[in-house]
Amino acid sequence: MIKRLEEATGAALYDALFRPRSVGLVGLSSDQRRPTGRVLEYLRRAGYGGAVHVVNPRHDEVQGARSYASLRDLPEVPEHVYVLLGTHLAAEAVATCAEIGVKVVTVLADGFAEAGAEGARRQNVMVETARSAGMRLLGPNSMGLADLHSGAWITVNAIYAEPDQLAGRAVLISQSGSLMGGLISRARALGLGFSKSVGVGNEADLSVGEIGLLCVDDPDTDVFLLFLETIRDAGRLAEFAATAQAAGKPVVAYKLGRSGVGQHLAVAHTGALLADDAVVDAYLRDVGIARVCTLDGLIEAAILFAGRRPLGKKVPVVGVITTTGGGGAAVCDRLALAGAQIEPASEATLEAIRATGLNVVRAPMTDLTLAGAGPQFVLPALEAMARDPKFDVVVSVSGSSARSAVAETMRPLIEADKCGKPFGAFLTPEAADGLRMLIEARVPAFRTPESCADAIGALLRWRAPRAAIAPLPSAPEQGVVIDERASLALLEGLGMPVVPSVEIEITEAGGTALPFPYPVAAKVLSDAVPHKTEAGGVVIGVDGSEALAAAAVAIARRVAGTHPGVTVARLLVQPMVQGLQEVLLGYRRDPQVGPVVTLAPGGVLVGLYNDKAVRLAPVDEATAAEMIEEVVGLAPLRGYRGLPKGDLAALARAVAAFSRLAEHRDVLEADANPVLVLRDGVVTIDALIVKEE
Amino acid sequence: MIKRLEEATGAALYDALFRPRSVGLVGLSSDQRRPTGRVLEYLRRAGYGGAVHVVNPRHDEVQGARSYASLRDLPEVPEHVYVLLGTHLAAEAVATCAEIGVKVVTVLADGFAEAGAEGARRQNVMVETARSAGMRLLGPNSMGLADLHSGAWITVNAIYAEPDQLAGRAVLISQSGSLMGGLISRARALGLGFSKSVGVGNEADLSVGEIGLLCVDDPDTDVFLLFLETIRDAGRLAEFAATAQAAGKPVVAYKLGRSGVGQHLAVAHTGALLADDAVVDAYLRDVGIARVCTLDGLIEAAILFAGRRPLGKKVPVVGVITTTGGGGAAVCDRLALAGAQIEPASEATLEAIRATGLNVVRAPMTDLTLAGAGPQFVLPALEAMARDPKFDVVVSVSGSSARSAVAETMRPLIEADKCGKPFGAFLTPEAADGLRMLIEARVPAFRTPESCADAIGALLRWRAPRAAIAPLPSAPEQGVVIDERASLALLEGLGMPVVPSVEIEITEAGGTALPFPYPVAAKVLSDAVPHKTEAGGVVIGVDGSEALAAAAVAIARRVAGTHPGVTVARLLVQPMVQGLQEVLLGYRRDPQVGPVVTLAPGGVLVGLYNDKAVRLAPVDEATAAEMIEEVVGLAPLRGYRGLPKGDLAALARAVAAFSRLAEHRDVLEADANPVLVLRDGVVTIDALIVKEE
């Protein structure tokens, strides 16, 4: 008989996860060298203060602790149980946990959703068992979690076997258990610790977003670092990002799958869905998560982002100051590739530096070496740069003295960081001591020019969450096509300008009076023929009623050939419109992140250059205008090479209107292609919409 | 009276640079903390066996060594003198060196070419003084050189003040003195040493290429690493790269200036010329230098490249094997972004691994974790991968055991590397001991997924030098335009198909019989009007003799308006030709690297996407075909979306013919734009050539 608990939420759930009064270890091995034998030792070393209960029917005692034959035999019901058994026994243990009233269970075993359809079914049953009892589940396929402040190291991760753990102020949440140890060890080498590390495994119940939400108020946490292979609960993750940002606690993510192969592997590894990286990128930006692209950058972002809010400027400006030419140039080169706008210091700043006796010249980077700077000149110069209102971020590059005179070289960097402006330091030589000194003082410091540019680029691109983001539930895989006329009407209803069109019977094509002059375009009108051009269903430049009759016959004959069995009865006739440039608008309910809208140039080269702007839908006109600016191939409309400018305000209105498809919950997918941009206005020429059945 | 030495070349020059019998230090400071006070101590610590002579007129003794008032007072003429004085005194000292018969002088001072026109003049005088005496010069602005095997540490670089120098098998040549210490310290932290380090400074005389050539036969050297800010002696650098590759000693370069800001800084810092990075990239590839894009990648490339030749396959295939899902996926993702073709192991390889008892599945990466691999399974699996003929390169990714069980985890990697196939290892956690163990055993090992992908990507892209590369001397800045007819004739002479055209007098336009039917295009013909369309000098679709007469009048009127003072007398008339797609061919004598040829799609969007292929000119048809394949926007000609295919063989012939402009030493610049690609053949419609005056 399963008793229904009041489900733990908020603070109670947080406590059960990260500082439970008692922990149960089911299946603890007596062999400490095995992953399943590690947890007890970890809890002891961490000084965990609660009760630990071991369940292992094969022994009376395991690693010096009394061992019980079953969860039911324990002297109390543990708040948090870590199940260390294999797939099938684990599922049984979870059921027992649910029965006896455990609050949170963490499951190590794999063999669930990541292992195919049968595993997915097994996982669903297990989660259903847990949830129906009001119990929450971390995993399966989870290496567990560690709270460095409470001592709850409920994890099998090998990294915690090491003696020198370092508590810090960042929460690490990872979909990859194995990479977690890599990140923790790399961070520790820099002197960076975590407040918590959580391996979410398959996220069958507790997701990255929900775990993050639980930790937003944690006083030991300033910033969140995520290692993501996929996006599983986009709505909750967005809610977490917004809540965390409001609390002044940034969320930074490394997301696998920037390449096709990477996407494929993330999918194979986790059983998740394949996604277009541009969609993931749009999602992360729109929900207010900063994205880095290097592992070092993820770690080093912890201090750079802590306590920051998005810069809130369209084109933030970076100032670079250096005591070494080559190292400074290497950083600038990378920063510029990461999209940074690097500018010379203002004349007032240069004057302030010159007043100390250094003859610096105006240049993209303020180079103190050329001016022969001794260490006494560095701090005033750094402070002048940090106070320059022109700069949103200041980067300092140090040369060999970062190695040969560590303390003297780090001191001005530590002082300058107190100016409050986002500030980063790159040390050109190998300078582990210097890096540690900076990080100890909570100065953002970077090991390579590449990670420096990566983390700072992420800060520059980081945005506040956009207001209206409410991902829809996943779309069904199949839908029904609606015909062009209905599609155009739906878009017109949203406020998009559409080309006038009349529907005529094919048999009456020659005799119908049209409400607009020739020449016209004639297109087959049938929801059974979504791809009209390929079907031979379009004739353009029809210049009179006879030609229209002939076009109708030709279309009927050709479509009959390409679509045997489809009866074509109607044509859509439209005036020919001349525009400056064609664009393409796309909408879909992405299975991972929900409704997204895409803008791209039209024409035959669409797709070749992957030149598009993507946002979560709906967007307002300001966001639409930003999308238009992002698309390189729309330069002609901006007057490139003296070409006539298009009506980009009208295009922004049209993009915003189109994106309101997100309010039609039954629309799965839509294309407006082409939308013609004119000198004055825009007009939608063709559209195709797929709805739920 | 200057005596003319027989100039030291080859072995003699090598000895004078890297193992001189005697060294002179001019201007050695008595303060060892100053850069100019370091060298003597370095030479002593290095155990340099030759005589060291100190010149400093202010002291009789400096740092325990007898100090002479002048170079002329020394008991012997030093083979190699390092001048540590400031700009003006340094130039005087160089003159004295030249007079007394020094073989090589290295100059520390700045204030030469990098400091503007006056400095450049000063540098020219100094070099002329040296060369006319048969003396060679390293620098100015050079931090000197160190030979780790001979003990000749003739350098002020602070890195050599450290006790634990490490001799290795790579030569480091750097245009940035300050970055050299950064690279040496970072390499040493990995256990990687150098055989020599050379700071070339301004390369006023001895260039990167010449120094490299001198070292190709050095038995202590396997590989060359270059840190470049610019390309100064492109011919010699190409000769070095080819000679080194023939000797089995690869050359790998990090070149600043991938971004516009980076280019600007490299220029400001060195007084060098601004270059298009695509041109630099083409140059490096064509001369056989592998290019990396990260500092760590440059260092870590040393072992990966040592003893290798270019893979010689158009699309090399990479196999990835991992004991950790997340780390493996992070590497694959980056490798794919770096252009690697990652493929699953062949069935035979998977079978061989399965035969050891591991149930691996076919996937882009061979994942031993999913199969539950213990360490005993790793070596057979690695060897099976390394023996798979499908793979040109194998990358192995290790998980937490690289930290927790270092020796057991590194042993199979060291064994597998013996299979001879290019092999690289990434260790996911922070694993300094493991990295050092691998590097000690000369196994290519990488600290980050990004540097791993960078170095391996560079290996995949690395090519043998192309046969015919002989950079022309720098082009003069100014040239003269030759008119379209002469330009087309010149290109036709090279073998390019050009459109038929007739030249007519404007006044006789209506009455001239044309050798081809209407419609035609009429264009102003004048070397004073290079940009005909902008000048109003083109009318297309002229459909008869009357229209031609009218077009002539209109052209004359419009050009008179846009080009006052220019008398327009002639028209060029051509038939209208319909093609499938327009392309653009460009040729120029780049000031840094010599003749280059560029292929890009034509039309209004040219340049927006930076979509082009660049090579040193001339190219053969095979190379031209490779260029065509590289250009994304030529996909329509390849049949993209079912479009009719263009005659790409004819285009390749045309590109090769066009590139033979390099044989016309008086041609500075040329555009063939557009060249129309047809189903059958190509035809050049317009051209503009600039020649030397």
XYZ file of C-alpha atoms in Angstrom, chain A residues 259-547:
289
model
C 28.560 20.691 -34.946
C 26.381 18.070 -36.565
C 28.517 15.260 -35.150
C 28.355 16.802 -31.694
C 24.574 16.904 -31.917
C 24.469 13.312 -33.034
C 26.665 12.217 -30.125
C 24.713 14.198 -27.550
C 21.634 12.427 -28.817
C 23.149 8.956 -28.874
C 24.540 9.481 -25.404
C 21.436 10.802 -23.725
C 18.483 9.639 -25.757
C 17.599 13.275 -26.345
C 16.316 14.882 -29.509
C 18.410 16.346 -32.288
C 18.247 20.114 -32.456
C 19.450 22.836 -34.746
C 22.212 24.593 -32.840
C 20.956 27.976 -34.016
C 17.658 27.230 -32.269
C 19.431 26.229 -29.069
C 21.524 29.368 -29.289
C 18.425 31.537 -29.715
C 16.737 29.805 -26.818
C 19.662 30.300 -24.422
C 19.988 33.971 -25.331
C 16.273 34.630 -25.125
C 15.900 33.055 -21.701
C 18.945 34.955 -20.380
C 21.550 32.178 -20.194
C 25.073 33.178 -21.277
C 26.706 30.638 -23.566
C 30.424 29.854 -23.640
C 32.113 27.605 -26.196
C 35.203 26.339 -24.356
C 35.532 24.211 -21.233
C 38.089 26.565 -19.681
C 35.772 29.461 -20.505
C 32.923 27.825 -18.568
C 35.077 27.495 -15.470
C 36.677 30.903 -15.750
C 33.272 32.534 -16.323
C 32.363 31.779 -12.701
C 34.095 34.851 -11.292
C 33.597 37.080 -14.344
C 29.827 36.646 -14.143
C 29.342 36.480 -10.373
C 27.256 39.441 -9.241
C 26.828 40.785 -12.782
C 23.756 41.663 -14.773
C 23.638 41.830 -18.573
C 25.453 44.920 -19.856
C 22.262 46.165 -21.487
C 24.016 47.800 -24.427
C 23.504 46.869 -28.028
C 27.203 47.091 -28.881
C 29.234 46.935 -25.667
C 32.769 48.333 -25.952
C 35.869 46.576 -24.651
C 39.050 48.357 -23.609
C 42.303 46.411 -23.588
C 45.402 47.431 -21.666
C 48.628 45.470 -21.894
C 52.194 45.318 -20.744
C 53.106 42.957 -23.589
C 52.586 43.533 -27.295
C 52.290 39.957 -28.565
C 50.114 38.685 -25.725
C 47.847 41.708 -25.951
C 47.450 41.320 -29.691
C 46.647 37.614 -29.309
C 43.839 38.472 -26.867
C 42.486 41.310 -29.024
C 42.506 39.113 -32.106
C 40.420 36.488 -30.342
C 38.120 39.015 -28.687
C 37.374 40.550 -32.069
C 36.645 37.111 -33.538
C 34.248 36.576 -30.614
C 32.414 39.709 -31.739
C 33.853 42.253 -29.311
C 34.010 45.895 -30.290
C 37.519 46.919 -29.211
C 38.181 50.649 -29.090
C 41.015 52.944 -28.062
C 40.710 54.658 -24.696
C 39.165 58.112 -24.663
C 41.533 61.079 -24.871
C 40.840 61.921 -21.220
C 41.947 58.441 -20.147
C 45.097 58.629 -22.236
C 45.819 62.043 -20.757
C 45.348 60.681 -17.246
C 47.849 57.929 -17.997
C 50.271 60.369 -19.586
C 50.042 62.540 -16.472
C 51.757 59.738 -14.547
C 54.694 60.062 -16.909
C 53.907 57.372 -19.481
C 53.811 58.361 -23.105
C 50.988 56.068 -24.269
C 49.657 56.413 -27.793
C 46.079 56.178 -28.984
C 45.582 52.640 -30.336
C 43.035 49.832 -30.152
C 44.925 48.579 -27.119
C 46.588 50.788 -24.539
C 50.146 49.471 -24.624
C 52.165 50.365 -21.546
C 55.276 48.496 -22.702
C 55.877 50.679 -25.687
C 55.797 53.512 -23.166
C 58.345 51.710 -20.958
C 56.085 51.155 -17.949
C 57.458 50.093 -14.620
C 55.063 48.367 -12.195
C 54.334 51.660 -10.394
C 52.583 52.934 -13.527
C 50.277 49.991 -13.963
C 47.671 50.635 -11.259
C 46.920 54.258 -12.213
C 46.665 53.197 -15.854
C 44.354 50.294 -15.025
C 42.167 52.527 -12.906
C 41.986 55.161 -15.611
C 40.861 52.501 -18.074
C 38.314 51.091 -15.617
C 36.895 54.579 -15.039
C 36.636 55.391 -18.740
C 32.850 55.626 -19.343
C 33.428 54.488 -22.904
C 34.279 50.959 -21.784
C 31.748 48.377 -20.672
C 34.464 45.813 -20.015
C 38.214 46.219 -19.472
C 40.720 43.448 -20.184
C 44.264 43.560 -18.896
C 47.108 41.507 -20.377
C 50.283 40.940 -18.381
C 53.656 39.772 -19.663
C 56.616 37.974 -18.137
C 56.349 39.786 -14.807
C 53.229 37.713 -14.090
C 55.761 34.925 -13.575
C 58.888 36.667 -12.416
C 57.283 39.149 -9.992
C 53.981 37.553 -9.130
C 52.780 39.550 -6.159
C 53.821 42.964 -7.522
C 52.129 42.184 -10.815
C 48.910 40.843 -9.314
C 48.451 43.610 -6.763
C 47.400 46.348 -9.224
C 45.073 43.897 -10.984
C 43.387 43.106 -7.684
C 43.102 46.805 -6.850
C 41.780 47.776 -10.271
C 39.071 45.103 -10.070
C 37.602 47.056 -7.161
C 36.508 49.813 -9.555
C 33.416 47.710 -10.138
C 33.577 47.544 -13.910
C 33.620 44.076 -15.471
C 37.320 43.348 -15.595
C 39.343 40.402 -16.807
C 43.018 39.537 -16.629
C 44.992 37.365 -19.009
C 48.488 36.328 -17.953
C 50.611 35.601 -21.008
C 53.127 33.168 -19.557
C 52.337 30.001 -17.645
C 51.556 31.638 -14.315
C 49.642 29.275 -12.069
C 50.571 31.200 -8.919
C 49.387 34.488 -10.383
C 46.130 32.972 -11.585
C 45.460 31.476 -8.168
C 46.240 34.768 -6.460
C 43.768 36.590 -8.694
C 41.070 33.980 -8.325
C 41.567 33.927 -4.560
C 40.882 37.678 -4.666
C 37.907 36.994 -6.938
C 39.407 38.780 -9.932
C 38.296 37.174 -13.220
C 41.451 35.584 -14.629
C 41.973 33.516 -17.753
C 44.451 30.810 -18.684
C 44.422 31.261 -22.475
C 43.617 34.075 -24.918
C 40.917 31.793 -26.270
C 39.116 31.156 -22.972
C 39.457 34.841 -22.089
C 37.782 35.878 -25.329
C 35.205 33.114 -24.976
C 34.058 34.114 -21.493
C 34.148 37.837 -22.211
C 32.349 37.322 -25.530
C 29.654 35.417 -23.620
C 29.317 38.345 -21.206
C 28.999 40.796 -24.106
C 26.287 38.716 -25.776
C 24.412 37.994 -22.548
C 20.914 39.467 -22.406
C 18.107 39.922 -19.975
C 15.359 37.335 -20.503
C 12.796 38.529 -23.044
C 9.410 39.166 -21.507
C 7.015 36.822 -23.230
C 8.455 33.341 -23.273
C 6.084 30.523 -22.607
C 7.158 27.414 -24.480
C 4.241 25.373 -25.755
C 4.072 21.652 -25.112
C 5.856 19.492 -27.651
C 4.208 19.346 -31.001
C 2.850 16.076 -32.327
C 4.982 14.649 -35.097
C 2.249 14.709 -37.726
C 0.035 17.506 -38.854
C -2.172 18.482 -41.763
C -1.284 20.941 -44.470
C -3.734 23.751 -45.066
C -3.909 25.285 -48.501
C -2.287 28.516 -49.614
C -5.449 30.584 -49.502
C -6.265 29.556 -45.942
C -2.621 29.949 -44.964
C -2.494 33.473 -46.358
C -5.777 34.313 -44.670
C -4.460 33.119 -41.322
C -1.346 35.276 -41.698
C -3.416 38.254 -42.806
C -5.476 37.790 -39.686
C -2.283 38.160 -37.643
C -1.590 41.481 -39.349
C 0.739 40.465 -42.173
C 0.226 42.209 -45.520
C -0.603 39.538 -48.090
C -0.933 39.711 -51.845
C -4.564 39.976 -53.123
C -5.719 36.705 -54.569
C -8.825 35.181 -56.094
C -9.788 31.581 -56.174
C -11.165 30.317 -59.467
C -12.309 27.004 -60.849
C -9.848 25.571 -63.331
C -12.623 24.953 -65.800
C -13.644 28.605 -65.707
C -10.156 30.087 -65.784
C -10.519 31.897 -69.081
C -13.844 33.478 -68.311
C -13.376 34.909 -64.840
C -13.074 38.662 -64.463
C -10.148 39.474 -62.164
C -10.170 42.326 -59.612
C -6.603 43.283 -60.597
C -4.866 43.753 -63.951
C -2.740 41.249 -65.834
C -0.003 39.977 -65.738
C -0.841 37.509 -62.966
C 0.486 34.374 -61.364
C -1.640 31.227 -61.414
C -1.042 28.508 -58.834
C -2.695 25.212 -58.102
C -4.761 25.457 -54.902
C -4.905 22.201 -52.978
C -3.856 21.047 -49.559
C -2.712 17.862 -51.284
C -0.088 19.781 -53.263
C 2.009 21.688 -50.727
C 5.035 22.029 -53.005
C 3.390 23.707 -55.968
C 6.425 24.680 -58.045
C 7.972 21.214 -57.894
C 4.567 19.776 -58.850
C 4.390 21.925 -61.991
C 1.548 23.815 -60.376
C 2.679 27.407 -60.940
C 2.681 29.646 -64.018
C 3.879 33.233 -63.635
C 3.606 36.249 -65.931
C 0.230 35.212 -67.311
C -0.660 38.205 -69.485
C -4.315 37.802 -70.414
C -7.442 35.695 -70.071
C -6.499 33.324 -72.877
C -3.115 32.766 -71.359
